mmCIF file of C-alpha atoms and ligand atoms in Angstrom:
data_model
loop_
_atom_site.group_PDB
_atom_site.id
_atom_site.type_symbol
_atom_site.label_atom_id
_atom_site.label_comp_id
_atom_site.label_asym_id
_atom_site.label_seq_id
_atom_site.Cartn_x
_atom_site.Cartn_y
_atom_site.Cartn_z
ATOM 1 C CA UNK A 5 -5.900 2.199 -17.141
ATOM 2 C CA UNK A 6 -8.538 1.446 -14.537
ATOM 3 C CA UNK A 7 -7.572 0.991 -10.906
ATOM 4 C CA UNK A 8 -8.022 -2.655 -9.899
ATOM 5 C CA UNK A 9 -6.814 -2.508 -6.303
ATOM 6 C CA UNK A 10 -6.461 0.503 -4.067
ATOM 7 C CA UNK A 11 -5.179 0.140 -0.529
ATOM 8 C CA UNK A 12 -5.005 3.246 1.660
ATOM 9 C CA UNK A 13 -4.313 3.931 5.364
ATOM 10 C CA UNK A 14 -4.280 0.184 5.997
ATOM 11 C CA UNK A 15 -3.587 -0.957 9.542
ATOM 12 C CA UNK A 16 -3.546 -4.525 10.864
ATOM 13 C CA UNK A 17 -2.564 -6.246 14.103
ATOM 14 C CA UNK A 18 -1.751 -9.668 15.479
ATOM 15 C CA UNK A 19 -3.570 -9.482 18.790
ATOM 16 C CA UNK A 20 -2.028 -6.514 20.590
ATOM 17 C CA UNK A 21 0.943 -6.317 18.227
ATOM 18 C CA UNK A 22 0.324 -3.841 15.452
ATOM 19 C CA UNK A 23 2.077 -4.833 12.227
ATOM 20 C CA UNK A 24 0.707 -2.343 9.667
ATOM 21 C CA UNK A 25 0.492 1.392 10.334
ATOM 22 C CA UNK A 26 -0.573 2.880 7.006
ATOM 23 C CA UNK A 27 0.015 0.879 3.848
ATOM 24 C CA UNK A 28 -0.708 2.561 0.506
ATOM 25 C CA UNK A 29 -0.777 0.507 -2.666
ATOM 26 C CA UNK A 30 -2.394 0.870 -6.060
ATOM 27 C CA UNK A 31 -2.559 -1.609 -8.914
ATOM 28 C CA UNK A 32 -4.049 -0.705 -12.264
ATOM 29 C CA UNK A 33 -5.595 -3.329 -14.509
ATOM 30 C CA UNK A 34 -2.879 -5.252 -16.343
ATOM 31 C CA UNK A 35 -0.074 -3.925 -14.141
ATOM 32 C CA UNK A 36 2.545 -5.927 -12.279
ATOM 33 C CA UNK A 37 3.406 -4.364 -8.932
ATOM 34 C CA UNK A 38 6.132 -5.390 -6.469
ATOM 35 C CA UNK A 39 5.614 -5.065 -2.744
ATOM 36 C CA UNK A 40 9.102 -4.684 -1.318
ATOM 37 C CA UNK A 41 10.880 -4.201 1.985
ATOM 38 C CA UNK A 42 13.239 -6.002 4.319
ATOM 39 C CA UNK A 43 12.211 -9.004 6.428
ATOM 40 C CA UNK A 44 9.395 -8.355 8.841
ATOM 41 C CA UNK A 45 8.324 -5.018 7.319
ATOM 42 C CA UNK A 46 4.769 -6.165 6.623
ATOM 43 C CA UNK A 47 4.623 -7.574 3.100
ATOM 44 C CA UNK A 48 2.922 -10.859 3.988
ATOM 45 C CA UNK A 49 0.634 -9.110 6.472
ATOM 46 C CA UNK A 50 -0.456 -6.690 3.723
ATOM 47 C CA UNK A 51 -1.250 -9.621 1.448
ATOM 48 C CA UNK A 52 -3.129 -11.418 4.224
ATOM 49 C CA UNK A 53 -5.123 -8.255 4.896
ATOM 50 C CA UNK A 54 -6.101 -7.914 1.232
ATOM 51 C CA UNK A 55 -7.134 -11.572 1.145
ATOM 52 C CA UNK A 56 -9.355 -11.342 4.238
ATOM 53 C CA UNK A 57 -7.020 -13.319 6.486
ATOM 54 C CA UNK A 58 -6.420 -10.606 9.133
ATOM 55 C CA UNK A 59 -9.324 -9.713 11.394
ATOM 56 C CA UNK A 60 -9.737 -6.140 12.527
ATOM 57 C CA UNK A 61 -7.953 -4.343 9.682
ATOM 58 C CA UNK A 62 -8.820 -0.680 9.268
ATOM 59 C CA UNK A 63 -8.458 1.602 6.276
ATOM 60 C CA UNK A 64 -9.418 1.139 2.683
ATOM 61 C CA UNK A 65 -9.100 -1.935 0.454
ATOM 62 C CA UNK A 66 -11.030 -1.360 -2.772
ATOM 63 C CA UNK A 67 -10.891 -4.179 -5.292
ATOM 64 C CA UNK A 68 -12.666 -4.035 -8.652
ATOM 65 C CA UNK A 69 -15.017 -1.432 -7.237
ATOM 66 C CA UNK A 70 -15.885 -3.275 -4.006
ATOM 67 C CA UNK A 71 -14.589 -2.791 -0.462
ATOM 68 C CA UNK A 72 -12.848 -5.897 0.867
ATOM 69 C CA UNK A 73 -12.442 -4.592 4.428
ATOM 70 C CA UNK A 74 -14.139 -7.046 6.764
ATOM 71 C CA UNK A 75 -14.816 -9.661 4.090
ATOM 72 C CA UNK A 76 -13.852 -13.247 5.007
ATOM 73 C CA UNK A 77 -11.177 -14.888 2.875
ATOM 74 C CA UNK A 78 -13.499 -17.171 0.914
ATOM 75 C CA UNK A 79 -15.539 -14.163 -0.182
ATOM 76 C CA UNK A 80 -12.404 -12.192 -1.084
ATOM 77 C CA UNK A 81 -11.254 -15.177 -3.167
ATOM 78 C CA UNK A 82 -14.605 -15.294 -4.920
ATOM 79 C CA UNK A 83 -14.217 -11.615 -5.795
ATOM 80 C CA UNK A 84 -11.228 -12.574 -7.933
ATOM 81 C CA UNK A 85 -8.085 -12.730 -5.785
ATOM 82 C CA UNK A 86 -5.833 -15.642 -6.715
ATOM 83 C CA UNK A 87 -3.361 -16.087 -3.857
ATOM 84 C CA UNK A 88 -0.161 -18.089 -4.077
ATOM 85 C CA UNK A 89 0.826 -17.992 -0.405
ATOM 86 C CA UNK A 90 4.269 -18.331 1.102
ATOM 87 C CA UNK A 91 5.213 -21.937 1.697
ATOM 88 C CA UNK A 92 3.649 -23.924 -1.200
ATOM 89 C CA UNK A 93 0.695 -25.816 0.160
ATOM 90 C CA UNK A 94 -0.657 -28.478 -2.168
ATOM 91 C CA UNK A 95 -3.207 -31.166 -1.299
ATOM 92 C CA UNK A 96 -0.634 -33.969 -0.972
ATOM 93 C CA UNK A 97 -3.019 -36.891 -1.402
ATOM 94 C CA UNK A 98 -4.733 -35.539 -4.484
ATOM 95 C CA UNK A 99 -3.343 -35.919 -7.982
ATOM 96 C CA UNK A 100 -1.945 -32.954 -9.876
ATOM 97 C CA UNK A 101 -5.121 -32.787 -11.924
ATOM 98 C CA UNK A 102 -7.358 -32.988 -8.838
ATOM 99 C CA UNK A 103 -5.361 -30.210 -7.168
ATOM 100 C CA UNK A 104 -5.983 -28.033 -10.207
ATOM 101 C CA UNK A 105 -9.677 -28.771 -10.602
ATOM 102 C CA UNK A 106 -10.576 -28.692 -6.884
ATOM 103 C CA UNK A 107 -11.176 -24.943 -6.746
ATOM 104 C CA UNK A 108 -11.561 -24.157 -10.447
ATOM 105 C CA UNK A 109 -13.865 -21.386 -11.598
ATOM 106 C CA UNK A 110 -14.943 -21.170 -15.250
ATOM 107 C CA UNK A 111 -13.052 -18.744 -17.441
ATOM 108 C CA UNK A 112 -10.165 -18.404 -19.860
ATOM 109 C CA UNK A 113 -7.844 -20.427 -17.605
ATOM 110 C CA UNK A 114 -8.496 -24.169 -17.607
ATOM 111 C CA UNK A 115 -6.368 -27.320 -17.589
ATOM 112 C CA UNK A 116 -5.032 -26.902 -21.171
ATOM 113 C CA UNK A 117 -3.845 -23.350 -20.481
ATOM 114 C CA UNK A 118 -2.182 -24.323 -17.177
ATOM 115 C CA UNK A 119 -0.526 -27.356 -18.792
ATOM 116 C CA UNK A 120 0.669 -25.152 -21.620
ATOM 117 C CA UNK A 121 2.265 -22.750 -19.129
ATOM 118 C CA UNK A 122 3.786 -25.573 -17.066
ATOM 119 C CA UNK A 123 4.275 -28.652 -19.290
ATOM 120 C CA UNK A 124 5.798 -30.541 -16.323
ATOM 121 C CA UNK A 125 2.389 -30.554 -14.674
ATOM 122 C CA UNK A 126 0.817 -32.150 -17.696
ATOM 123 C CA UNK A 127 3.451 -34.920 -17.672
ATOM 124 C CA UNK A 128 2.635 -35.555 -14.000
ATOM 125 C CA UNK A 129 -1.118 -35.113 -14.264
ATOM 126 C CA UNK A 130 -2.042 -38.376 -12.518
ATOM 127 C CA UNK A 131 0.736 -38.439 -9.915
ATOM 128 C CA UNK A 132 -0.111 -37.545 -6.358
ATOM 129 C CA UNK A 133 1.054 -34.031 -5.510
ATOM 130 C CA UNK A 134 3.202 -35.342 -2.649
ATOM 131 C CA UNK A 135 5.543 -36.970 -5.191
ATOM 132 C CA UNK A 136 6.350 -33.667 -6.930
ATOM 133 C CA UNK A 137 9.593 -31.752 -6.419
ATOM 134 C CA UNK A 138 9.444 -28.416 -4.595
ATOM 135 C CA UNK A 139 9.548 -26.528 -7.872
ATOM 136 C CA UNK A 140 6.769 -28.626 -9.386
ATOM 137 C CA UNK A 141 4.660 -28.086 -6.277
ATOM 138 C CA UNK A 142 5.161 -24.338 -6.681
ATOM 139 C CA UNK A 143 4.030 -24.580 -10.309
ATOM 140 C CA UNK A 144 1.006 -26.520 -9.107
ATOM 141 C CA UNK A 145 0.082 -23.848 -6.566
ATOM 142 C CA UNK A 146 0.399 -21.134 -9.238
ATOM 143 C CA UNK A 147 -1.638 -23.287 -11.626
ATOM 144 C CA UNK A 148 -4.302 -23.781 -8.985
ATOM 145 C CA UNK A 149 -4.579 -20.031 -8.445
ATOM 146 C CA UNK A 150 -4.876 -19.500 -12.208
ATOM 147 C CA UNK A 151 -7.652 -22.116 -12.393
ATOM 148 C CA UNK A 152 -9.772 -19.767 -10.250
ATOM 149 C CA UNK A 153 -9.512 -17.244 -13.107
ATOM 150 C CA UNK A 154 -8.442 -14.431 -10.817
ATOM 151 C CA UNK A 155 -8.634 -10.741 -11.641
ATOM 152 C CA UNK A 156 -5.455 -10.315 -9.573
ATOM 153 C CA UNK A 157 -2.768 -12.946 -9.039
ATOM 154 C CA UNK A 158 -0.837 -12.511 -5.782
ATOM 155 C CA UNK A 159 2.546 -14.227 -5.541
ATOM 156 C CA UNK A 160 4.199 -14.268 -2.100
ATOM 157 C CA UNK A 161 7.799 -15.495 -2.386
ATOM 158 C CA UNK A 162 6.983 -17.864 -5.241
ATOM 159 C CA UNK A 163 10.627 -18.532 -6.112
ATOM 160 C CA UNK A 164 11.977 -18.903 -2.577
ATOM 161 C CA UNK A 165 14.063 -21.966 -1.805
ATOM 162 C CA UNK A 166 14.004 -23.329 -5.353
ATOM 163 C CA UNK A 167 16.873 -24.477 -7.550
ATOM 164 C CA UNK A 168 18.095 -21.788 -10.004
ATOM 165 C CA UNK A 169 16.822 -23.668 -13.066
ATOM 166 C CA UNK A 170 13.337 -23.971 -11.605
ATOM 167 C CA UNK A 171 13.357 -20.333 -10.530
ATOM 168 C CA UNK A 172 14.045 -19.364 -14.120
ATOM 169 C CA UNK A 173 11.078 -21.458 -15.292
ATOM 170 C CA UNK A 174 8.846 -19.715 -12.788
ATOM 171 C CA UNK A 175 10.109 -16.249 -13.758
ATOM 172 C CA UNK A 176 9.546 -17.117 -17.430
ATOM 173 C CA UNK A 177 5.979 -18.169 -16.618
ATOM 174 C CA UNK A 178 5.347 -14.927 -14.727
ATOM 175 C CA UNK A 179 6.662 -12.912 -17.698
ATOM 176 C CA UNK A 180 4.256 -14.831 -19.957
ATOM 177 C CA UNK A 181 1.361 -14.072 -17.636
ATOM 178 C CA UNK A 182 2.292 -10.396 -17.711
ATOM 179 C CA UNK A 183 2.452 -10.446 -21.513
ATOM 180 C CA UNK A 184 -1.054 -11.890 -21.547
ATOM 181 C CA UNK A 185 -2.294 -8.950 -19.494
ATOM 182 C CA UNK A 186 -2.601 -10.581 -16.067
ATOM 183 C CA UNK A 187 -2.590 -8.139 -13.143
ATOM 184 C CA UNK A 188 -0.063 -9.309 -10.555
ATOM 185 C CA UNK A 189 1.047 -8.316 -7.058
ATOM 186 C CA UNK A 190 4.378 -9.912 -6.263
ATOM 187 C CA UNK A 191 6.724 -10.239 -3.294
ATOM 188 C CA UNK A 192 10.132 -11.741 -4.000
ATOM 189 C CA UNK A 193 13.640 -11.452 -2.637
ATOM 190 C CA UNK A 194 15.444 -11.540 -6.005
ATOM 191 C CA UNK A 195 15.599 -7.851 -6.737
ATOM 192 C CA UNK A 196 17.175 -8.130 -10.177
ATOM 193 C CA UNK A 197 14.428 -10.394 -11.562
ATOM 194 C CA UNK A 198 11.770 -8.379 -9.833
ATOM 195 C CA UNK A 199 12.875 -5.008 -11.206
ATOM 196 C CA UNK A 200 13.073 -6.332 -14.762
ATOM 197 C CA UNK A 201 9.475 -7.577 -14.480
ATOM 198 C CA UNK A 202 7.388 -5.008 -12.644
ATOM 199 C CA UNK A 203 5.714 -1.756 -13.713
ATOM 200 C CA UNK A 204 5.562 -0.249 -10.220
ATOM 201 C CA UNK A 205 7.055 -0.815 -6.774
ATOM 202 C CA UNK A 206 5.826 -0.060 -3.281
ATOM 203 C CA UNK A 207 8.340 -0.247 -0.438
ATOM 204 C CA UNK A 208 7.294 -0.973 3.127
ATOM 205 C CA UNK A 209 9.256 0.035 6.196
ATOM 206 C CA UNK A 210 7.895 -1.020 9.588
ATOM 207 C CA UNK A 211 4.368 -1.437 8.319
ATOM 208 C CA UNK A 212 4.188 1.786 6.298
ATOM 209 C CA UNK A 213 4.562 2.539 2.619
ATOM 210 C CA UNK A 214 7.628 4.754 2.410
ATOM 211 C CA UNK A 215 8.235 4.798 -1.329
ATOM 212 C CA UNK A 216 6.175 4.262 -4.494
ATOM 213 C CA UNK A 217 7.436 4.441 -8.031
ATOM 214 C CA UNK A 218 8.598 2.816 -11.245
ATOM 215 C CA UNK A 219 11.640 0.505 -11.107
ATOM 216 C CA UNK A 220 13.683 3.026 -13.112
ATOM 217 C CA UNK A 221 13.190 5.601 -10.381
ATOM 218 C CA UNK A 222 14.418 3.273 -7.656
ATOM 219 C CA UNK A 223 17.867 4.728 -7.064
ATOM 220 C CA UNK A 224 20.744 2.941 -5.348
ATOM 221 C CA UNK A 225 20.239 5.310 -2.461
ATOM 222 C CA UNK A 226 16.608 4.273 -1.964
ATOM 223 C CA UNK A 227 17.509 0.591 -2.366
ATOM 224 C CA UNK A 228 20.259 1.043 0.224
ATOM 225 C CA UNK A 229 18.054 2.813 2.662
ATOM 226 C CA UNK A 230 15.013 0.558 2.520
ATOM 227 C CA UNK A 231 16.055 -2.754 1.025
ATOM 228 C CA UNK A 232 19.520 -3.106 2.494
ATOM 229 C CA UNK A 233 21.212 -3.740 -0.876
HETATM 230 P P1 ATP B 329 9.286 -11.632 5.519
HETATM 231 O O1 ATP B 329 10.042 -11.100 4.341
HETATM 232 O O2 ATP B 329 10.196 -12.050 6.626
HETATM 233 O O3 ATP B 329 8.244 -12.623 5.169
HETATM 234 P P2 ATP B 329 7.253 -9.551 5.782
HETATM 235 O O4 ATP B 329 7.650 -8.222 5.239
HETATM 236 O O5 ATP B 329 6.345 -10.381 4.979
HETATM 237 O O6 ATP B 329 8.559 -10.347 6.168
HETATM 238 P P3 ATP B 329 5.340 -9.857 7.897
HETATM 239 O O7 ATP B 329 5.420 -11.327 7.917
HETATM 240 O O8 ATP B 329 4.143 -9.220 7.312
HETATM 241 O O9 ATP B 329 6.630 -9.245 7.198
HETATM 242 O O10 ATP B 329 5.524 -9.328 9.393
HETATM 243 C C1 ATP B 329 5.268 -7.989 9.797
HETATM 244 C C2 ATP B 329 5.390 -7.879 11.304
HETATM 245 O O11 ATP B 329 4.345 -8.628 11.923
HETATM 246 C C3 ATP B 329 6.689 -8.410 11.871
HETATM 247 O O12 ATP B 329 7.090 -7.559 12.913
HETATM 248 C C4 ATP B 329 6.328 -9.775 12.393
HETATM 249 O O13 ATP B 329 7.138 -10.126 13.479
HETATM 250 C C5 ATP B 329 4.891 -9.594 12.820
HETATM 251 N N1 ATP B 329 4.139 -10.856 12.667
HETATM 252 C C6 ATP B 329 3.996 -11.588 11.547
HETATM 253 N N2 ATP B 329 3.232 -12.686 11.786
HETATM 254 C C7 ATP B 329 2.879 -12.637 13.077
HETATM 255 C C8 ATP B 329 2.092 -13.462 13.933
HETATM 256 N N3 ATP B 329 1.493 -14.577 13.473
HETATM 257 N N4 ATP B 329 1.964 -13.094 15.231
HETATM 258 C C9 ATP B 329 2.548 -11.962 15.702
HETATM 259 N N5 ATP B 329 3.296 -11.135 14.945
HETATM 260 C C10 ATP B 329 3.464 -11.457 13.660
#
């Protein structure tokens, strides 16, 4: 399999506060990779760095053969990064359909494919996004990222704060995306769901990658040490 994303020696800071000290991460085409670690260890900062949202990063971020270091976020997005950020931001005054089409880029993913993945969105196509439940808004944000036909889908805490039934719908959708060959980088707190989904894991501890491997190789000891479970 070809390498889609390679991050090496990545550092990043918020002003004078350094948050990343050497992140290593590799995603091959078609792989689903979990970025793991306790709260505050640098998962979101790593994602923001990849997506061009942290100024002054150093190190290597190679994506589909191009260096992303120093690229602004709109250019990184155009290169094929589909980000579903923490915190579910929809355009509240636009309809579901308008939210989906606002940033669409031609490709295999269009409205019919998104509606097929999330039938609830199709039923609510003409409603304003502000009237959706939290879970439906999350589906909308995922759908919007898919409408950009990304080479890599990045999900940062996509199931956080949702009712169990809705979480299951989202996990089912992510499994479908994987089965269709989508490359995915995912951060999520539900370890059990995560480990049954992903091909590879990278664990961060205080801004550094401290462990890389397949879910089967993640022993209780490693989970205890780095994930606090
Ligand atoms: P969580 O699971 O809580 O979201 P995380 O692993 O995603 O955690 P980050 O949000 O990347 O961790 O935070 C990494 C470090 O950077 C933490 O020490 C955090 O306090 C710091 N940090 C994050 N955002 C900012 C900010 N806007 N300004 C200053 N420091 C920040």
